[in-house]
Amino acid sequence: MTDFEDRIRKSLRPAASMPVPVAPLDPDDLAARAGRRPHRVFPARVWLAAAAAVAVVAGVGGVATIWPGRGQGVPAAPIAPTHSAITPSAVSPTPSVTASTPAVAGSATVQVLMFSGRRDPVATLPADVADELYAMLADQEAAGLLKPSDAPPADNLGFRGFLVTPKDRSQPALQILPTAVYLQRAGDLRLDDPNQNFYNRVYDAIAPQLDPDVRAALPSGKPAIPTVGVSVPPQVGATATWTLTRPESIDAHTVTFEVFATRLECASGKTGKLLAPVIAVGDKEVVIRIDAKPRHSTGDTCPSNNPVRVRITLPEPLGHRSLVDAACLVGEAVSTTACANGAARSKP
């Protein structure tokens, strides 16, 4: 006999010995009922059996609830589901919080402040140019060149500067005029920029994004972006600029001539190896690109690199066309002193 059966058996014993009250029978009452339909009289043992059955049911229910035995007991009423019993579909999903990804189109926007009654044009400043601007600003600040100032001029008509707003909000916004840079940091500050280093870099980077009428309204002194009637040879190496060794010798019959090519980047004073010149001939100009061979070096100093003599041979006589340095049409050299006098190296 198992423990469970033994507990059932013991629960029946008190029910079997339970006294059952029986009302006494009155003979007169029995005689009065003689004419009625006789009722069925259950013997005492039947009542005892019924009581035992009630006890069994009650006992089994109690045992099943209190003594789970080998399995889990059957509860008398539904219980709240445990955490593990909750299915994923029954739970409202919690939206995940993800970090926003910064846009990769550039690290700053440039608003061209134009008092013209129209909406100011907005352009994107590439990340490398923005990084260069703030590195230059840090150098100027370390040199003590940032000075307290009044607010930028706001009463003049027309161009009021480039408003550079970085995506990195820890950096200040810059209002860049041709010869000055304004910013706010515990008050208005001004950096004088007579060489237009800040202005030229921003202009060169965003000019292709601006409409011609906007570019025409910008102050003089901006780096020129000439329009040429020939496809500019693409850059394939490191930037280098070139100048004529003998400008006075160039004429309409010129086919062969020599130039001095100079690597633009810091290279400890050495231009090094150059790539072969690439020549594009148009109706009004001959565009020549001379790139330097890429280097894989760090820690170079920045004295002027030595010029390297390069021989150029045109596919036909120059005629009445200009000789143009491709590096001064677009790219990092445009705002440097090498291109300060424009891209044309000779004119007819």
PDB file of C-alpha atoms in Angstrom, residues 113-322:
ATOM      1  CA  LEU A 113      24.240  84.897 -44.213  1.00  0.00           C
ATOM      2  CA  MET A 114      22.794  87.102 -46.940  1.00  0.00           C
ATOM      3  CA  PHE A 115      20.626  90.124 -46.079  1.00  0.00           C
ATOM      4  CA  SER A 116      18.598  89.759 -49.254  1.00  0.00           C
ATOM      5  CA  GLY A 117      15.014  89.031 -48.207  1.00  0.00           C
ATOM      6  CA  ARG A 118      15.357  85.416 -49.314  1.00  0.00           C
ATOM      7  CA  ARG A 119      16.121  82.338 -47.274  1.00  0.00           C
ATOM      8  CA  ASP A 120      19.833  82.006 -46.552  1.00  0.00           C
ATOM      9  CA  PRO A 121      21.527  79.226 -48.550  1.00  0.00           C
ATOM     10  CA  VAL A 122      22.766  76.281 -46.482  1.00  0.00           C
ATOM     11  CA  ALA A 123      25.621  73.998 -47.534  1.00  0.00           C
ATOM     12  CA  THR A 124      27.424  71.021 -46.032  1.00  0.00           C
ATOM     13  CA  LEU A 125      31.017  71.386 -44.876  1.00  0.00           C
ATOM     14  CA  PRO A 126      33.046  68.184 -45.281  1.00  0.00           C
ATOM     15  CA  ALA A 127      34.330  66.638 -42.067  1.00  0.00           C
ATOM     16  CA  ASP A 128      38.007  67.065 -42.931  1.00  0.00           C
ATOM     17  CA  VAL A 129      37.573  70.786 -43.626  1.00  0.00           C
ATOM     18  CA  ALA A 130      35.625  71.299 -40.386  1.00  0.00           C
ATOM     19  CA  ASP A 131      38.306  69.450 -38.437  1.00  0.00           C
ATOM     20  CA  GLU A 132      40.957  71.669 -40.027  1.00  0.00           C
ATOM     21  CA  LEU A 133      39.045  74.840 -39.096  1.00  0.00           C
ATOM     22  CA  TYR A 134      38.773  73.912 -35.432  1.00  0.00           C
ATOM     23  CA  ALA A 135      42.384  72.735 -35.308  1.00  0.00           C
ATOM     24  CA  MET A 136      43.412  76.133 -36.689  1.00  0.00           C
ATOM     25  CA  LEU A 137      41.180  77.838 -34.133  1.00  0.00           C
ATOM     26  CA  ALA A 138      42.792  75.869 -31.302  1.00  0.00           C
ATOM     27  CA  ASP A 139      46.254  76.895 -32.509  1.00  0.00           C
ATOM     28  CA  GLN A 140      45.255  80.560 -32.692  1.00  0.00           C
ATOM     29  CA  GLU A 141      43.675  80.412 -29.250  1.00  0.00           C
ATOM     30  CA  ALA A 142      46.784  78.767 -27.776  1.00  0.00           C
ATOM     31  CA  ALA A 143      48.809  81.630 -29.248  1.00  0.00           C
ATOM     32  CA  GLY A 144      46.571  84.138 -27.465  1.00  0.00           C
ATOM     33  CA  LEU A 145      45.126  85.614 -30.647  1.00  0.00           C
ATOM     34  CA  LEU A 146      41.454  85.374 -29.642  1.00  0.00           C
ATOM     35  CA  LYS A 147      40.382  88.762 -28.308  1.00  0.00           C
ATOM     36  CA  PRO A 148      37.185  90.033 -26.633  1.00  0.00           C
ATOM     37  CA  SER A 149      35.056  91.844 -29.162  1.00  0.00           C
ATOM     38  CA  ASP A 150      31.713  93.346 -29.927  1.00  0.00           C
ATOM     39  CA  ALA A 151      29.135  91.179 -31.656  1.00  0.00           C
ATOM     40  CA  PRO A 152      29.617  90.590 -35.392  1.00  0.00           C
ATOM     41  CA  PRO A 153      28.316  93.442 -37.564  1.00  0.00           C
ATOM     42  CA  ALA A 154      24.628  92.943 -38.314  1.00  0.00           C
ATOM     43  CA  ASP A 155      23.587  96.264 -39.839  1.00  0.00           C
ATOM     44  CA  ASN A 156      25.318  95.911 -43.183  1.00  0.00           C
ATOM     45  CA  LEU A 157      23.411  94.891 -46.272  1.00  0.00           C
ATOM     46  CA  GLY A 158      24.371  91.861 -48.298  1.00  0.00           C
ATOM     47  CA  PHE A 159      26.884  89.280 -47.130  1.00  0.00           C
ATOM     48  CA  ARG A 160      27.317  88.918 -43.356  1.00  0.00           C
ATOM     49  CA  GLY A 161      29.559  85.895 -43.250  1.00  0.00           C
ATOM     50  CA  PHE A 162      29.573  82.112 -43.252  1.00  0.00           C
ATOM     51  CA  LEU A 163      27.876  80.738 -40.141  1.00  0.00           C
ATOM     52  CA  VAL A 164      29.565  77.391 -39.465  1.00  0.00           C
ATOM     53  CA  THR A 165      27.593  75.193 -37.059  1.00  0.00           C
ATOM     54  CA  PRO A 166      29.374  71.953 -36.103  1.00  0.00           C
ATOM     55  CA  LYS A 167      27.513  68.747 -35.327  1.00  0.00           C
ATOM     56  CA  ASP A 168      29.762  68.446 -32.278  1.00  0.00           C
ATOM     57  CA  ARG A 169      27.910  70.811 -29.940  1.00  0.00           C
ATOM     58  CA  SER A 170      30.937  71.090 -27.661  1.00  0.00           C
ATOM     59  CA  GLN A 171      32.536  73.271 -30.341  1.00  0.00           C
ATOM     60  CA  PRO A 172      31.394  76.866 -30.851  1.00  0.00           C
ATOM     61  CA  ALA A 173      29.654  78.104 -33.964  1.00  0.00           C
ATOM     62  CA  LEU A 174      31.860  80.349 -36.108  1.00  0.00           C
ATOM     63  CA  GLN A 175      30.768  83.404 -38.072  1.00  0.00           C
ATOM     64  CA  ILE A 176      33.471  83.762 -40.695  1.00  0.00           C
ATOM     65  CA  LEU A 177      34.018  86.989 -42.612  1.00  0.00           C
ATOM     66  CA  PRO A 178      36.813  87.446 -45.161  1.00  0.00           C
ATOM     67  CA  THR A 179      39.282  88.914 -42.637  1.00  0.00           C
ATOM     68  CA  ALA A 180      37.824  87.979 -39.242  1.00  0.00           C
ATOM     69  CA  VAL A 181      36.251  85.090 -37.340  1.00  0.00           C
ATOM     70  CA  TYR A 182      33.677  85.647 -34.568  1.00  0.00           C
ATOM     71  CA  LEU A 183      32.561  83.171 -31.924  1.00  0.00           C
ATOM     72  CA  GLN A 184      30.848  83.125 -28.557  1.00  0.00           C
ATOM     73  CA  ARG A 185      32.560  81.601 -25.548  1.00  0.00           C
ATOM     74  CA  ALA A 186      31.756  83.371 -22.280  1.00  0.00           C
ATOM     75  CA  GLY A 187      31.221  86.464 -24.396  1.00  0.00           C
ATOM     76  CA  ASP A 188      31.952  87.541 -27.941  1.00  0.00           C
ATOM     77  CA  LEU A 189      35.457  86.815 -29.241  1.00  0.00           C
ATOM     78  CA  ARG A 190      37.174  87.818 -32.458  1.00  0.00           C
ATOM     79  CA  LEU A 191      40.093  86.345 -34.374  1.00  0.00           C
ATOM     80  CA  ASP A 192      41.686  88.546 -37.021  1.00  0.00           C
ATOM     81  CA  ASP A 193      42.434  86.624 -40.215  1.00  0.00           C
ATOM     82  CA  PRO A 194      44.062  89.011 -42.702  1.00  0.00           C
ATOM     83  CA  ASN A 195      45.184  86.147 -44.947  1.00  0.00           C
ATOM     84  CA  GLN A 196      41.632  84.823 -45.224  1.00  0.00           C
ATOM     85  CA  ASN A 197      42.676  81.320 -44.180  1.00  0.00           C
ATOM     86  CA  PHE A 198      39.302  80.486 -42.614  1.00  0.00           C
ATOM     87  CA  TYR A 199      37.213  82.217 -45.281  1.00  0.00           C
ATOM     88  CA  ASN A 200      39.068  80.668 -48.201  1.00  0.00           C
ATOM     89  CA  ARG A 201      38.841  77.132 -46.837  1.00  0.00           C
ATOM     90  CA  VAL A 202      35.107  77.357 -46.294  1.00  0.00           C
ATOM     91  CA  TYR A 203      34.482  79.040 -49.629  1.00  0.00           C
ATOM     92  CA  ASP A 204      36.505  76.470 -51.533  1.00  0.00           C
ATOM     93  CA  ALA A 205      34.652  73.602 -49.840  1.00  0.00           C
ATOM     94  CA  ILE A 206      31.094  74.856 -50.384  1.00  0.00           C
ATOM     95  CA  ALA A 207      31.344  76.876 -53.622  1.00  0.00           C
ATOM     96  CA  PRO A 208      30.276  73.944 -55.847  1.00  0.00           C
ATOM     97  CA  GLN A 209      27.072  73.690 -53.757  1.00  0.00           C
ATOM     98  CA  LEU A 210      26.115  77.360 -54.240  1.00  0.00           C
ATOM     99  CA  ASP A 211      24.092  78.888 -57.045  1.00  0.00           C
ATOM    100  CA  PRO A 212      26.044  81.196 -59.378  1.00  0.00           C
ATOM    101  CA  ASP A 213      24.103  84.261 -58.207  1.00  0.00           C
ATOM    102  CA  VAL A 214      25.041  83.514 -54.587  1.00  0.00           C
ATOM    103  CA  ARG A 215      28.702  83.107 -55.481  1.00  0.00           C
ATOM    104  CA  ALA A 216      28.611  86.373 -57.407  1.00  0.00           C
ATOM    105  CA  ALA A 217      27.323  88.182 -54.305  1.00  0.00           C
ATOM    106  CA  LEU A 218      30.200  87.047 -52.091  1.00  0.00           C
ATOM    107  CA  PRO A 219      33.030  89.491 -51.329  1.00  0.00           C
ATOM    108  CA  SER A 220      36.122  89.780 -53.469  1.00  0.00           C
ATOM    109  CA  GLY A 221      39.187  87.958 -52.276  1.00  0.00           C
ATOM    110  CA  LYS A 222      37.559  84.564 -52.503  1.00  0.00           C
ATOM    111  CA  PRO A 223      39.626  81.919 -54.309  1.00  0.00           C
ATOM    112  CA  ALA A 224      38.802  81.944 -57.977  1.00  0.00           C
ATOM    113  CA  ILE A 225      37.153  78.882 -59.489  1.00  0.00           C
ATOM    114  CA  PRO A 226      37.667  79.413 -63.216  1.00  0.00           C
ATOM    115  CA  THR A 227      35.357  77.855 -65.739  1.00  0.00           C
ATOM    116  CA  VAL A 228      37.293  75.799 -68.252  1.00  0.00           C
ATOM    117  CA  GLY A 229      35.962  74.246 -71.420  1.00  0.00           C
ATOM    118  CA  VAL A 230      37.697  70.920 -70.923  1.00  0.00           C
ATOM    119  CA  SER A 231      37.399  68.095 -68.428  1.00  0.00           C
ATOM    120  CA  VAL A 232      39.850  68.591 -65.577  1.00  0.00           C
ATOM    121  CA  PRO A 233      42.173  65.584 -65.188  1.00  0.00           C
ATOM    122  CA  PRO A 234      41.265  63.782 -61.943  1.00  0.00           C
ATOM    123  CA  GLN A 235      43.684  63.640 -59.058  1.00  0.00           C
ATOM    124  CA  VAL A 236      45.320  60.225 -58.650  1.00  0.00           C
ATOM    125  CA  GLY A 237      48.222  60.993 -56.311  1.00  0.00           C
ATOM    126  CA  ALA A 238      49.222  63.532 -53.695  1.00  0.00           C
ATOM    127  CA  THR A 239      48.573  67.168 -54.578  1.00  0.00           C
ATOM    128  CA  ALA A 240      51.377  69.074 -56.269  1.00  0.00           C
ATOM    129  CA  THR A 241      51.384  72.466 -57.972  1.00  0.00           C
ATOM    130  CA  TRP A 242      53.549  73.658 -60.804  1.00  0.00           C
ATOM    131  CA  THR A 243      54.985  76.878 -62.268  1.00  0.00           C
ATOM    132  CA  LEU A 244      56.767  77.609 -65.518  1.00  0.00           C
ATOM    133  CA  THR A 245      60.550  77.682 -65.396  1.00  0.00           C
ATOM    134  CA  ARG A 246      60.655  80.307 -68.198  1.00  0.00           C
ATOM    135  CA  PRO A 247      57.276  82.014 -68.618  1.00  0.00           C
ATOM    136  CA  GLU A 248      58.687  84.444 -71.177  1.00  0.00           C
ATOM    137  CA  SER A 249      59.481  81.597 -73.571  1.00  0.00           C
ATOM    138  CA  ILE A 250      55.864  80.474 -73.998  1.00  0.00           C
ATOM    139  CA  ASP A 251      54.147  81.458 -77.269  1.00  0.00           C
ATOM    140  CA  ALA A 252      51.669  80.106 -79.795  1.00  0.00           C
ATOM    141  CA  HIS A 253      54.263  77.733 -81.268  1.00  0.00           C
ATOM    142  CA  THR A 254      55.251  76.162 -77.945  1.00  0.00           C
ATOM    143  CA  VAL A 255      55.089  72.385 -77.821  1.00  0.00           C
ATOM    144  CA  THR A 256      57.759  71.479 -75.289  1.00  0.00           C
ATOM    145  CA  PHE A 257      58.598  73.389 -72.110  1.00  0.00           C
ATOM    146  CA  GLU A 258      59.657  72.789 -68.509  1.00  0.00           C
ATOM    147  CA  VAL A 259      57.928  73.433 -65.190  1.00  0.00           C
ATOM    148  CA  PHE A 260      58.803  73.251 -61.501  1.00  0.00           C
ATOM    149  CA  ALA A 261      56.474  70.881 -59.616  1.00  0.00           C
ATOM    150  CA  THR A 262      56.231  71.014 -55.811  1.00  0.00           C
ATOM    151  CA  ARG A 263      54.505  68.614 -53.437  1.00  0.00           C
ATOM    152  CA  LEU A 264      51.911  70.452 -51.335  1.00  0.00           C
ATOM    153  CA  GLU A 265      51.792  68.306 -48.189  1.00  0.00           C
ATOM    154  CA  CYS A 266      54.344  68.358 -45.380  1.00  0.00           C
ATOM    155  CA  ALA A 267      57.270  66.188 -46.460  1.00  0.00           C
ATOM    156  CA  SER A 268      60.269  67.523 -44.504  1.00  0.00           C
ATOM    157  CA  GLY A 269      61.252  69.749 -47.429  1.00  0.00           C
ATOM    158  CA  LYS A 270      61.329  67.014 -50.076  1.00  0.00           C
ATOM    159  CA  THR A 271      58.938  66.794 -52.997  1.00  0.00           C
ATOM    160  CA  GLY A 272      60.152  63.331 -53.904  1.00  0.00           C
ATOM    161  CA  LYS A 273      58.907  61.345 -56.853  1.00  0.00           C
ATOM    162  CA  LEU A 274      56.234  62.671 -59.192  1.00  0.00           C
ATOM    163  CA  LEU A 275      53.687  60.921 -61.374  1.00  0.00           C
ATOM    164  CA  ALA A 276      53.577  61.450 -65.127  1.00  0.00           C
ATOM    165  CA  PRO A 277      51.850  64.689 -66.198  1.00  0.00           C
ATOM    166  CA  VAL A 278      48.263  64.412 -67.455  1.00  0.00           C
ATOM    167  CA  ILE A 279      47.251  66.914 -70.158  1.00  0.00           C
ATOM    168  CA  ALA A 280      43.753  67.954 -71.264  1.00  0.00           C
ATOM    169  CA  VAL A 281      43.539  70.178 -74.357  1.00  0.00           C
ATOM    170  CA  GLY A 282      40.534  72.441 -74.902  1.00  0.00           C
ATOM    171  CA  ASP A 283      39.639  75.267 -77.242  1.00  0.00           C
ATOM    172  CA  LYS A 284      40.767  78.037 -74.891  1.00  0.00           C
ATOM    173  CA  GLU A 285      43.047  76.338 -72.387  1.00  0.00           C
ATOM    174  CA  VAL A 286      45.414  73.449 -71.810  1.00  0.00           C
ATOM    175  CA  VAL A 287      44.984  71.991 -68.326  1.00  0.00           C
ATOM    176  CA  ILE A 288      47.927  70.080 -66.867  1.00  0.00           C
ATOM    177  CA  ARG A 289      47.946  68.017 -63.675  1.00  0.00           C
ATOM    178  CA  ILE A 290      51.147  66.809 -62.047  1.00  0.00           C
ATOM    179  CA  ASP A 291      50.556  64.722 -58.923  1.00  0.00           C
ATOM    180  CA  ALA A 292      53.198  63.581 -56.483  1.00  0.00           C
ATOM    181  CA  LYS A 293      53.668  59.918 -55.665  1.00  0.00           C
ATOM    182  CA  PRO A 294      51.787  59.079 -52.444  1.00  0.00           C
ATOM    183  CA  ARG A 295      53.938  58.653 -49.346  1.00  0.00           C
ATOM    184  CA  HIS A 296      53.371  56.567 -46.239  1.00  0.00           C
ATOM    185  CA  SER A 297      55.241  58.560 -43.635  1.00  0.00           C
ATOM    186  CA  THR A 298      54.406  60.308 -40.376  1.00  0.00           C
ATOM    187  CA  GLY A 299      56.141  62.943 -38.317  1.00  0.00           C
ATOM    188  CA  ASP A 300      57.233  65.079 -41.267  1.00  0.00           C
ATOM    189  CA  THR A 301      58.091  68.717 -40.712  1.00  0.00           C
ATOM    190  CA  CYS A 302      56.634  71.454 -42.894  1.00  0.00           C
ATOM    191  CA  PRO A 303      59.316  73.596 -44.501  1.00  0.00           C
ATOM    192  CA  SER A 304      58.759  74.429 -48.153  1.00  0.00           C
ATOM    193  CA  ASN A 305      59.381  71.382 -50.309  1.00  0.00           C
ATOM    194  CA  ASN A 306      61.993  71.597 -53.026  1.00  0.00           C
ATOM    195  CA  PRO A 307      60.749  72.113 -56.615  1.00  0.00           C
ATOM    196  CA  VAL A 308      61.391  69.325 -59.111  1.00  0.00           C
ATOM    197  CA  ARG A 309      61.941  70.078 -62.796  1.00  0.00           C
ATOM    198  CA  VAL A 310      59.492  68.318 -65.148  1.00  0.00           C
ATOM    199  CA  ARG A 311      59.504  68.362 -68.959  1.00  0.00           C
ATOM    200  CA  ILE A 312      56.104  68.798 -70.647  1.00  0.00           C
ATOM    201  CA  THR A 313      55.342  67.926 -74.285  1.00  0.00           C
ATOM    202  CA  LEU A 314      51.980  69.006 -75.691  1.00  0.00           C
ATOM    203  CA  PRO A 315      50.201  66.895 -78.327  1.00  0.00           C
ATOM    204  CA  GLU A 316      49.996  70.006 -80.555  1.00  0.00           C
ATOM    205  CA  PRO A 317      51.258  73.608 -80.512  1.00  0.00           C
ATOM    206  CA  LEU A 318      49.785  75.707 -77.712  1.00  0.00           C
ATOM    207  CA  GLY A 319      48.215  78.272 -80.017  1.00  0.00           C
ATOM    208  CA  HIS A 320      46.117  80.990 -78.418  1.00  0.00           C
ATOM    209  CA  ARG A 321      45.317  79.063 -75.284  1.00  0.00           C
ATOM    210  CA  SER A 322      46.153  79.453 -71.610  1.00  0.00           C
TER     211      SER A 322
END
